[in-house]
Coordinates of C-alpha atoms in Angstrom, one line a residue:
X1 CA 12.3 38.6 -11.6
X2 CA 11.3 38.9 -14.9
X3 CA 13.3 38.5 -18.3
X4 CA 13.7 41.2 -21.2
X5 CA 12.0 40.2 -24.1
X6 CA 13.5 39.9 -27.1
X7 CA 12.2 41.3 -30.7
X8 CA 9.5 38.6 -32.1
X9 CA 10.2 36.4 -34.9
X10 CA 6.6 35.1 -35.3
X11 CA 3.5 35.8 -34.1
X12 CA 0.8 33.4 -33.6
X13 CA -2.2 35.1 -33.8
X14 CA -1.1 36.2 -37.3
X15 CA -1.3 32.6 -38.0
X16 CA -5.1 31.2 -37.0
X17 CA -6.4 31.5 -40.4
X18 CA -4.1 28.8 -41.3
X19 CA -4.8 26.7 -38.0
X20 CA -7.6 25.4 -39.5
X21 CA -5.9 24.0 -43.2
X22 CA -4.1 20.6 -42.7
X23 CA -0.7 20.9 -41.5
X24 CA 2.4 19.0 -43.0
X25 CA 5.4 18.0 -41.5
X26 CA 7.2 21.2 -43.1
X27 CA 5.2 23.5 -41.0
X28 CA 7.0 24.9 -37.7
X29 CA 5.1 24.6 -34.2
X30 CA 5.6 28.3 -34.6
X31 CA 3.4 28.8 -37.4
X32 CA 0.7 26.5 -36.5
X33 CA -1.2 26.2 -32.7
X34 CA -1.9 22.7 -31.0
X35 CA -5.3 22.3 -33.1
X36 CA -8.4 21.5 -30.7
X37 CA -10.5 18.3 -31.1
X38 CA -13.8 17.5 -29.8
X39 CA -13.2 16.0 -26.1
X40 CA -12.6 12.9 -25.6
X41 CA -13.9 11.3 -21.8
X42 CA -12.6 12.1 -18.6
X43 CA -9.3 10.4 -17.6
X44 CA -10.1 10.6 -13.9
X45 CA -13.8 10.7 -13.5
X46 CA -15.5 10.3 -10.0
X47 CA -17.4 6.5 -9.1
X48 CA -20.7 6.9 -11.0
X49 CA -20.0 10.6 -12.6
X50 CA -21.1 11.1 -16.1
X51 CA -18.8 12.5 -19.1
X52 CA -19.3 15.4 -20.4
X53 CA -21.0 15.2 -24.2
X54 CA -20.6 17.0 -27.4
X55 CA -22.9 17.1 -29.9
X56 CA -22.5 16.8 -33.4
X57 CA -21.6 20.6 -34.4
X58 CA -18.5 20.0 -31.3
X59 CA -20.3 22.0 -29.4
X60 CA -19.8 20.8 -25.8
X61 CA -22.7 20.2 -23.1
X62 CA -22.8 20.3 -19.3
X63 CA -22.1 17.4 -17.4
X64 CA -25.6 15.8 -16.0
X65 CA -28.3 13.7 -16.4
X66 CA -30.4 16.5 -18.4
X67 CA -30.8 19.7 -16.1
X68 CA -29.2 17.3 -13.1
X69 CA -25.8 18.4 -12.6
X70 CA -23.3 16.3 -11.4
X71 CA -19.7 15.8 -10.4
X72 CA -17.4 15.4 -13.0
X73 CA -13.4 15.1 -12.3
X74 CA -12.6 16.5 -16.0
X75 CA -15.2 18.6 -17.3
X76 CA -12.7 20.8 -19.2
X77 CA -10.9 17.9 -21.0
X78 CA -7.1 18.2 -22.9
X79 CA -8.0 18.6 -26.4
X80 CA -4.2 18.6 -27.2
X81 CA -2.9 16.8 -30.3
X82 CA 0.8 16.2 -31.1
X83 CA 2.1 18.4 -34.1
X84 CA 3.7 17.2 -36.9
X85 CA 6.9 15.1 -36.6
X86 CA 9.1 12.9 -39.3
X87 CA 11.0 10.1 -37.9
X88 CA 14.3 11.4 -36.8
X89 CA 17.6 9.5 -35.7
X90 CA 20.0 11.4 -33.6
X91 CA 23.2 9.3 -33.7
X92 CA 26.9 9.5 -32.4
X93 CA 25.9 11.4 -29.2
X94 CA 26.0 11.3 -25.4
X95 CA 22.4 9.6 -23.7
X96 CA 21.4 10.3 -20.3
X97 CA 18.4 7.6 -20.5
X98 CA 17.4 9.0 -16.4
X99 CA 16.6 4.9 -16.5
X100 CA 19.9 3.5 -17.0
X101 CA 23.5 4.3 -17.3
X102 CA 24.9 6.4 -20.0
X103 CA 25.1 5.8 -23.2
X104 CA 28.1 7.2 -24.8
X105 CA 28.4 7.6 -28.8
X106 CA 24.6 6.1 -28.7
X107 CA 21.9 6.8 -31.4
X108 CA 17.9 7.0 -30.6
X109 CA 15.1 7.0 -32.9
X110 CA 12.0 9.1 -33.1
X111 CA 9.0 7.6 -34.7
X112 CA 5.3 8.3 -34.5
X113 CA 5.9 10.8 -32.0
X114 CA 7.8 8.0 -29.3
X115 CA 11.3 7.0 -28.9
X116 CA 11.2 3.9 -31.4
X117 CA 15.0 2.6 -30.1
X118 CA 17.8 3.5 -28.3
X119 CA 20.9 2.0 -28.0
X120 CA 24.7 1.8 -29.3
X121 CA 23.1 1.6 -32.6
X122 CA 19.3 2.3 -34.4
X123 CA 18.6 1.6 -37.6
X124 CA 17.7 4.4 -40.0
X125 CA 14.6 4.8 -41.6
X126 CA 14.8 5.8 -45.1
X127 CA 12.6 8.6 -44.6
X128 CA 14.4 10.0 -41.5
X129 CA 16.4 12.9 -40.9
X130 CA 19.6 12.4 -39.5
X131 CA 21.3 14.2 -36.7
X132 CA 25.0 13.6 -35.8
X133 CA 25.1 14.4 -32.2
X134 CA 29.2 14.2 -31.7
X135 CA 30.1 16.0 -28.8
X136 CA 26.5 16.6 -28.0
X137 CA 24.2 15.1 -24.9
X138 CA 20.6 14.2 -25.6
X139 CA 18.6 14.3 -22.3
X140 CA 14.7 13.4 -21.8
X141 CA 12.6 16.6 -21.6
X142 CA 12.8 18.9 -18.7
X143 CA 10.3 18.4 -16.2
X144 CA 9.5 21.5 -13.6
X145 CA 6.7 20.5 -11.4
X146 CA 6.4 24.2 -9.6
X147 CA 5.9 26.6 -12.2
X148 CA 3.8 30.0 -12.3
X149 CA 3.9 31.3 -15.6
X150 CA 0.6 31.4 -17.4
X151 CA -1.0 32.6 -14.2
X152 CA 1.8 35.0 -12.9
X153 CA 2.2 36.1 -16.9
X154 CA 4.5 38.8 -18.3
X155 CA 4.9 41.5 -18.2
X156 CA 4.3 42.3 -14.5
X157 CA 4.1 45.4 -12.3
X158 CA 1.7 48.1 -11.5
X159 CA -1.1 48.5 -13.3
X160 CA -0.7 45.1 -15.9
X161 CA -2.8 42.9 -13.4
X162 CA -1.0 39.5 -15.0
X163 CA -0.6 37.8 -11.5
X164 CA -3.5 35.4 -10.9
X165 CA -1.8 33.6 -9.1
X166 CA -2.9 33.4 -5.5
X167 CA -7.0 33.5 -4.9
X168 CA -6.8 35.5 -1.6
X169 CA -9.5 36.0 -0.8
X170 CA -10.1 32.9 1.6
X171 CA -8.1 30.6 3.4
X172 CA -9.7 27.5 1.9
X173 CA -9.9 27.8 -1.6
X174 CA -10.2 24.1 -3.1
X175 CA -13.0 25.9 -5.8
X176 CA -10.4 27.5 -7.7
X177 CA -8.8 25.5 -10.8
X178 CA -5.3 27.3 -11.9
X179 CA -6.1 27.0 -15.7
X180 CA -8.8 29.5 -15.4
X181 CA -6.0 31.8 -15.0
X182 CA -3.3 30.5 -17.6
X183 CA -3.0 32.8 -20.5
X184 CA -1.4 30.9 -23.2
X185 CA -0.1 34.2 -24.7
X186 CA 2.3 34.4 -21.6
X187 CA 5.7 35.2 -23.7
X188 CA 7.3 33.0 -20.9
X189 CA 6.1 29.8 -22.5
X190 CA 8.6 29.9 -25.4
X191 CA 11.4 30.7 -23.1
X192 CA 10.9 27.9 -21.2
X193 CA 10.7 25.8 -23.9
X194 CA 14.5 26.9 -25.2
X195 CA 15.3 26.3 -21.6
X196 CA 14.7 22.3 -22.1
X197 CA 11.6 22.4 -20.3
X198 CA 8.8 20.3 -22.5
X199 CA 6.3 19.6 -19.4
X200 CA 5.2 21.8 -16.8
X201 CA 2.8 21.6 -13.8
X202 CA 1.9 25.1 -13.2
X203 CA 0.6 25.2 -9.5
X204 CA -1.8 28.3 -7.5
X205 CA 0.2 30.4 -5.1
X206 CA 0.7 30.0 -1.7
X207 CA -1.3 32.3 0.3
X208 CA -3.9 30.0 1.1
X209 CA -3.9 26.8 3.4
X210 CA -5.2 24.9 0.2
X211 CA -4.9 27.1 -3.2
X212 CA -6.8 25.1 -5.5
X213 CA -6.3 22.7 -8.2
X214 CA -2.8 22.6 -10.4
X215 CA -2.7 21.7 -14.1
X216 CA -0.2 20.0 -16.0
X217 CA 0.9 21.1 -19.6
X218 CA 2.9 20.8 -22.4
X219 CA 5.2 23.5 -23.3
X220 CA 3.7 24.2 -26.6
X221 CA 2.0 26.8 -28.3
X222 CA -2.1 26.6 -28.2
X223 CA -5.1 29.3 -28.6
X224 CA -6.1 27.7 -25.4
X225 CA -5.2 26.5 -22.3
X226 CA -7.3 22.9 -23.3
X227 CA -5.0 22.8 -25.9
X228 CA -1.6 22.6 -24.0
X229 CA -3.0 20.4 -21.5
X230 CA -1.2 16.9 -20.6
X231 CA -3.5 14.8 -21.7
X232 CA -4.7 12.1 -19.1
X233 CA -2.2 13.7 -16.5
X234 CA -4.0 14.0 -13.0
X235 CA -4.6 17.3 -11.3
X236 CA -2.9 18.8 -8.5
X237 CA -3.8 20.5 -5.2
X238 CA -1.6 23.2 -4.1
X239 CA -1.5 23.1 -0.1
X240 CA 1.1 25.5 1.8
X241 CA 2.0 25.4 5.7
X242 CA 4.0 28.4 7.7
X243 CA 4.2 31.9 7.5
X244 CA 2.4 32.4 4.3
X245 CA -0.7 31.5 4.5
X246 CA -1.2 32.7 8.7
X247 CA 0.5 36.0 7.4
X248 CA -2.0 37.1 4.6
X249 CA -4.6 36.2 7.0
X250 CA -3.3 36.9 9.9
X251 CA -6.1 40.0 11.0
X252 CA -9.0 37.0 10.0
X253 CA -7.6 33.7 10.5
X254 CA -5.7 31.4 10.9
X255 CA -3.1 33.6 12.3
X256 CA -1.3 31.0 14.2
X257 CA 0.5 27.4 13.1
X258 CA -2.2 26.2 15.3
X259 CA -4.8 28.0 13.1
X260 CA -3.6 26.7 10.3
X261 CA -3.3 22.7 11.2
X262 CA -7.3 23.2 12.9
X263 CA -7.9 24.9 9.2
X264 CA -6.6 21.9 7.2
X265 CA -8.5 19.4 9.6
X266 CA -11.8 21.6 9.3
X267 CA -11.7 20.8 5.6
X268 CA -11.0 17.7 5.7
X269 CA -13.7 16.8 8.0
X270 CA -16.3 18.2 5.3
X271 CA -14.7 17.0 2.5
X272 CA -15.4 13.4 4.4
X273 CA -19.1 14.0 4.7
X274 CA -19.3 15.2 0.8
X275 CA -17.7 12.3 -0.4
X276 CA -19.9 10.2 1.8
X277 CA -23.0 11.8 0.7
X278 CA -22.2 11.4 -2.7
X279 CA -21.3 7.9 -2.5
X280 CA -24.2 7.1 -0.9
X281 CA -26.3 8.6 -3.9
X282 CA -25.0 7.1 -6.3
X283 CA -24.4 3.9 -4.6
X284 CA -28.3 3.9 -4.5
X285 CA -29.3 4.2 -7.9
X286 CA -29.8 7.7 -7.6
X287 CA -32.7 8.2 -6.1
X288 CA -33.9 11.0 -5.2
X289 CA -32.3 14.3 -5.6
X290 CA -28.9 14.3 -5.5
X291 CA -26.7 16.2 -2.8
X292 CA -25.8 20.0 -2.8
X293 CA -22.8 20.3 -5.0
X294 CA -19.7 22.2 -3.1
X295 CA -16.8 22.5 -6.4
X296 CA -14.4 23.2 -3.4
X297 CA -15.6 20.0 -1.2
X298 CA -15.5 18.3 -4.8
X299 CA -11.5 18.7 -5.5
X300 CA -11.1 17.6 -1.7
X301 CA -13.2 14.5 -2.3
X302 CA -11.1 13.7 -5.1
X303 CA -8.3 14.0 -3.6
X304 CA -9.7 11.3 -0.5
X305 CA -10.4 9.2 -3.6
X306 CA -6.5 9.2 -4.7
X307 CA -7.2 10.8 -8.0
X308 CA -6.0 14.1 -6.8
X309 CA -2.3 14.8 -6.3
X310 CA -0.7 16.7 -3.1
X311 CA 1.6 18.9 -3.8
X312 CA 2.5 20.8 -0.1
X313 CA 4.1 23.8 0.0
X314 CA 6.2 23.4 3.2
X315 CA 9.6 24.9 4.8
X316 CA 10.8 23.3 8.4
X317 CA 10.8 19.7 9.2
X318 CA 8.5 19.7 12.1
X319 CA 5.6 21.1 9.6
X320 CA 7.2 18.3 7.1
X321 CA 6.1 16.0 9.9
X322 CA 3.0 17.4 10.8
X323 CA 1.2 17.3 7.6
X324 CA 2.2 13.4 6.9
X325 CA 0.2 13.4 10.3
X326 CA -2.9 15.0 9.0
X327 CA -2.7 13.0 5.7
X328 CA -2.5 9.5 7.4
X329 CA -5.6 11.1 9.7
X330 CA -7.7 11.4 6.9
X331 CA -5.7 8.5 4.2
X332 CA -4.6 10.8 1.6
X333 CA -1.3 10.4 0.4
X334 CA 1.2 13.3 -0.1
X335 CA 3.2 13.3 -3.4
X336 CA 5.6 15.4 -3.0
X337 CA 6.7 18.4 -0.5
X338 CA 7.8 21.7 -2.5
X339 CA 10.9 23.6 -1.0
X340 CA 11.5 21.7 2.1
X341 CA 14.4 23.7 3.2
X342 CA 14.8 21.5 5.6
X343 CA 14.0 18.2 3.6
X344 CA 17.3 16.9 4.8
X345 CA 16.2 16.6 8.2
X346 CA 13.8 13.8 7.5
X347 CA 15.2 12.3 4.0
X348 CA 14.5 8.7 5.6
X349 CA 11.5 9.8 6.7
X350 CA 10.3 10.9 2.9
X351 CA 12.2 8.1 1.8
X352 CA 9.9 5.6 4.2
X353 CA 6.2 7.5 3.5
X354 CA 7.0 7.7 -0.5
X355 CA 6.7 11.6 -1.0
X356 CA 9.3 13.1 -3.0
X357 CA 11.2 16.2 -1.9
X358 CA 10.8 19.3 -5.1
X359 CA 13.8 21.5 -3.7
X360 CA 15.8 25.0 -5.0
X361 CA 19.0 24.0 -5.2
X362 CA 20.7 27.2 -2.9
X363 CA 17.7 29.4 -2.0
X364 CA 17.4 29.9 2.1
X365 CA 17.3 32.3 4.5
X366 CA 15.1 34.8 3.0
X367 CA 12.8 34.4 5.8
X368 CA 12.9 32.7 9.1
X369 CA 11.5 29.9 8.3
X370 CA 14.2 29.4 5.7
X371 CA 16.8 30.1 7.7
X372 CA 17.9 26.3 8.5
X373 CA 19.0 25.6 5.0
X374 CA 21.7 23.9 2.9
X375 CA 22.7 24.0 -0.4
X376 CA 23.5 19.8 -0.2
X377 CA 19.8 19.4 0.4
X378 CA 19.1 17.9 -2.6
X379 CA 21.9 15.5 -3.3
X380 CA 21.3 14.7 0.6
X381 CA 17.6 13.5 0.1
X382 CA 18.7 11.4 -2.8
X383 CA 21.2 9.8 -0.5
X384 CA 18.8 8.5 1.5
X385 CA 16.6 7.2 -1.1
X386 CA 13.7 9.3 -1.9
X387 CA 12.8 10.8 -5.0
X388 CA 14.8 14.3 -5.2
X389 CA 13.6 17.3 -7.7
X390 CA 15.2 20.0 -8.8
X391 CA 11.9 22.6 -9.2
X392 CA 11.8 26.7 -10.4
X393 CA 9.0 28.5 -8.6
X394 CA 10.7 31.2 -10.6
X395 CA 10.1 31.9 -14.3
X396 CA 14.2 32.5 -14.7
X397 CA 15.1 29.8 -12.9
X398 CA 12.5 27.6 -14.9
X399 CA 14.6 28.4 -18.0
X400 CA 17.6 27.1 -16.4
X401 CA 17.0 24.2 -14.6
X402 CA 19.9 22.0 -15.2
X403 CA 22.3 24.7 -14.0
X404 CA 20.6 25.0 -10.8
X405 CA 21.0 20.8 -10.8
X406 CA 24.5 21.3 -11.5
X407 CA 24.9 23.6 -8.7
X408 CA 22.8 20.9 -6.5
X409 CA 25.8 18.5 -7.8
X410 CA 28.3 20.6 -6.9
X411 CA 27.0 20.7 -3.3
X412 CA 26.8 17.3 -2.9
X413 CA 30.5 16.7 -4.1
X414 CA 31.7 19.0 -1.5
X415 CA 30.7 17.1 1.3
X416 CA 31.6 13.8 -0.2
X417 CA 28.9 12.2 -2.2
X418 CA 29.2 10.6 -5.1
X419 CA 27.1 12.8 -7.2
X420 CA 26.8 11.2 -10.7
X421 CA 25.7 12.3 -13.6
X422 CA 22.9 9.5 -14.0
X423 CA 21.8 10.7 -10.6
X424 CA 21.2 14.2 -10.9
X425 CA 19.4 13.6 -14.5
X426 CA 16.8 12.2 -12.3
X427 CA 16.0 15.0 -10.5
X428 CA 15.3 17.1 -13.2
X429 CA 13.2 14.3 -15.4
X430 CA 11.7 11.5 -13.9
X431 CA 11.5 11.7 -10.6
X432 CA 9.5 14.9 -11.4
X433 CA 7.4 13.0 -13.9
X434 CA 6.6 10.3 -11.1
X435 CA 5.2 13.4 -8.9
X436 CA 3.3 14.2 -12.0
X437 CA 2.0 10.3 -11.7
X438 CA 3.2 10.9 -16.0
X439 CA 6.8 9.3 -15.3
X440 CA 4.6 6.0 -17.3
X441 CA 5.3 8.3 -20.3
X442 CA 7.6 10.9 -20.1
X443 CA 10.6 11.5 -17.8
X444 CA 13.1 9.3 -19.6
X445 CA 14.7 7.8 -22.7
X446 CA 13.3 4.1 -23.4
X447 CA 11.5 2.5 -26.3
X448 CA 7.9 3.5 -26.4
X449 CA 7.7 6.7 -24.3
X450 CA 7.0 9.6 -25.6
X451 CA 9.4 11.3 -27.5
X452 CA 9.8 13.8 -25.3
X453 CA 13.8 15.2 -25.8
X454 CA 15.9 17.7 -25.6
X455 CA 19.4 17.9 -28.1
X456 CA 22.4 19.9 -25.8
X457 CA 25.6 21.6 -27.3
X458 CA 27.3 20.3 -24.5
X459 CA 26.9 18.5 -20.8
X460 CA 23.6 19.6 -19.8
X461 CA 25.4 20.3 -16.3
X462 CA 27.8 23.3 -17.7
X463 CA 27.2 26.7 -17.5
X464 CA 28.5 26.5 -21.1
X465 CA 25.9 24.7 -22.7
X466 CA 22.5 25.3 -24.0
X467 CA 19.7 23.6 -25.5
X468 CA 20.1 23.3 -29.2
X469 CA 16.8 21.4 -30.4
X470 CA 13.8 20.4 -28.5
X471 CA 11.6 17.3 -29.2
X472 CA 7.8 17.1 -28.0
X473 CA 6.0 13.7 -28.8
X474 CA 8.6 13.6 -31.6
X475 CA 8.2 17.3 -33.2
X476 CA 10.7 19.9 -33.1
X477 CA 9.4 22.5 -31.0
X478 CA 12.4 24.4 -31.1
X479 CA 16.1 25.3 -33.0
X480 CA 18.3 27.6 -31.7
X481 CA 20.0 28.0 -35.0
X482 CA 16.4 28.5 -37.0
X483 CA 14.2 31.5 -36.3
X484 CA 11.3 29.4 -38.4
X485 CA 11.7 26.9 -35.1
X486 CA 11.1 29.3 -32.1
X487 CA 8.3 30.2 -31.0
X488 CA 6.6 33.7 -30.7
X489 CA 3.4 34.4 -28.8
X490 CA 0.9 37.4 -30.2
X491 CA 1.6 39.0 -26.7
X492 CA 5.4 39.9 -28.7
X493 CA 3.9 41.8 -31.7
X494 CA 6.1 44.3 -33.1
X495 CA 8.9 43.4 -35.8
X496 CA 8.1 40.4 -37.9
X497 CA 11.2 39.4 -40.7
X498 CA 10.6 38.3 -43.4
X499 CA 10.5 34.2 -43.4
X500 CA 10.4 31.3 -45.7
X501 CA 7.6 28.5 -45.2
X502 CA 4.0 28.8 -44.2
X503 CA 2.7 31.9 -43.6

């Protein structure tokens, strides 16, 4: 379901003339997009794969030895840059670190776009601004690692053709990269972003046995997708089990759960022979011409590497179970299952393997093989010691996360856990930046990660609160009480006030 949209406040394509002119820290990250750097190298590169270059005018070139082409793990690099920040103390308010206990009537300092202290007490810079946070929480960013928007942009419906979402057009579609269909434009960014949300991995569909690479971003604004790209952050790859994927296909293949295990192995097997083909190459100097390229066998290789992240749609137990068989089969790790309706069932079992458990906290039973679930599922898997997440697959849900993690709470109090406050942070910060593999530098509130935070009117777990400032890398992103601090995309032209600052 989508949401209404609201009259604009600024546009940013009105704006790209100044994009270029040196920003100060007075500007607004509505007035200004994420500027875009040369590229830097490839965070993730294959053994033996070149960098792309670029030459002196910025103008990027291919990948390759000359005319030889080659695998690269990043060829389209994050060319995101933090905006503009002054240091900032928020004192006299409520902490949920997510790595520690609470700290009440704490202070943390924002510096240099990190948290420079936290604590009881910070000093104050004499440069800073100064928050008083009383009766306030201050929470690390939102993390939602199942997102859509971008690729499933508004508005939708007949006739827009927004939804690039799913690439059905075969059931093994490891070739397709999700940020190729992101459209930074999507007036769903912003709203996310007054939701809490600062990072978001925004994932292909699930109509395919393996959709295609995910991307990670920042919830900012950008001309391009480079440029709200998580830089560093691995990629993803979007696998799904069940009815989708032997429904869409179902008059072509796989049309069976049978069909659909033989269809993972089947890739797997190549993917196997590419990466040993390619490692023999290069292993030898390469000589010789080098092997066919395959971009889907490519993401799969990577992912045999470990420098690929699975991220497995998946419903019932049994299929839970069956797909941690085909990963130790082929010794590729799983990082987290999304849904799991029935992650409950085998909490020890996630718990044991290391794969986290992304869950809605009360969808079920919209189709069969939803129809085992509970609404303690969450606090359940957390019980048992794996890493729980509260995740949106929805773009309204996405702008209310920590209501659906209260509700997750709720559930869990009912049948008698101990559902604390400290916990259920977790689920909705860093235990979905550790599926990320970013929970290093985002995630939570400590000294030297980025500064990444979100200001609440409230307990982040009441209906009644809302997100009154947002903090990326230590620049407000957003004020609820300042139209010159929210975000508008181009996609919202229409009604533009009159506003004071940069134009």
């Amino acid at each position: 379901m989508r949401t209404s949209l609201p009259a604009p406040a600024l546009a940013l394509g009105a704006l790209l003339a100044s994009a270029c002119a040196p920003r100060t820290p007075a500007q607004t990250p509505a007035q200004t997009p994420s500027p875009e750097p040369a590229a830097g190298p490839a965070p993730n590169a294959a053994p033996g794969a070149p960098n792309a270059s670029t030459t002196a005018s910025g103008a990027r070139t291919p990948p390759g030895d000359g005319a030889l082409s080659l695998p690269n793990a990043d060829p389209f690099p994050s060319t995101y840059r933090p905006f503009p920040s002054r240091p900032t103390v928020i004192r006299n308010v409520t902490i949920l670190t997510a790595a520690g206990p609470t700290i009440r009537g704490g202070a943390v300092l924002l510096r240099d776009g990190k948290i420079a202290a936290v604590g009881p007490s910070v000093d104050a810079p004499a440069d800073a601004v100064v928050i008083d946070g009383a009766g306030k929480y201050l929470t690390p960013g939102i993390i939602d690692d199942h997102s859509h928007i971008g690729a499933g942009a508004a508005p939708a419906g007949s006739g827009t053709q927004t939804d690039d979402v799913n690439e059905a057009t075969n059931p093994v579609t490891a070739n397709v990269w999700v940020e190729h269909s992101v459209w930074p434009q999507d007036a769903q960014f912003p709203r996310t972003l007054a939701g809490g949300v600062t990072t978001i991995q925004v994932l292909p569909g699930s109509a395919n046995l393996i959709g295609g690479r995910s991307v990670v971003l920042k919830v900012v604004p950008s001309r391009s997708v480079q440029g709200m790209k998580f830089p560093g952050a691995k990629y993803g790859l979007k696998m799904a089990c069940g009815e989708n994927p032997k429904r869409v296909y179902a008059n072509r293949g796989p049309s069976t759960r049978m069909g659909n295990v033989a269809g993972y192995r089947a890739a797997w097997i190549q993917a196997e022979a590419y990466r040993r083909r390619w490692d023999a190459w290069l292993a030898g100097n390469r000589q010789g011409d080098p092997p066919a390229r395959d971009l889907g066998l490519e993401t799969l290789a990577e992912v045999l590497r470990g420098n690929i992240l699975v991220h497995n749609h998946c419903y019932r137990a049994d299929e839970m179970m069956q797909m941690i068989d085909i990963a130790h089969e082929f010794g590729y790790k799983i990082r987290s299952f999304h849904h799991g309706v029935e992650a409950y069932k085998i909490a020890d079992v996630l718990a044991r393997e290391g794969i986290s458990a992304s869950l809605w906290a009360d969808w079920g039973a919209f189709k069969l093989e939803a129809a085992d679930a509970v609404r303690p599922n969450i606090p359940l898997v957390d019980a048992a010691g794996a890493r729980a997440i509260v995740h949106s697959d929805d773009a309204s849900g996405e702008q209310r996360l920590n209501q659906e993690a209260a509700k997750a709470m709720a559930a869990g109090r009912a049948i008698g856990l101990n559902v604390t406050d400290d916990m259920a942070i977790k689920w909705l910060t860093i235990n979905p930046a550790w599926a990320l593999g970013i929970d290093d530098r985002v995630g939570s509130i400590e000294a030297g990660k980025n500064a990444d935070v979100v200001l609440w009117s409230g307990s982040p777990f009441s209906v009644y609160s809302k997100p009154e400032k947002v903090w990326i890398d230590g620049a407000m992103m957003f004020d609820r009480l300042d139209p010159r601090q929210q975000w508008r995309t181009d996609f919202e032209l229409g009604y533009v006030p009159t506003m004071a600052g940069g134009r």
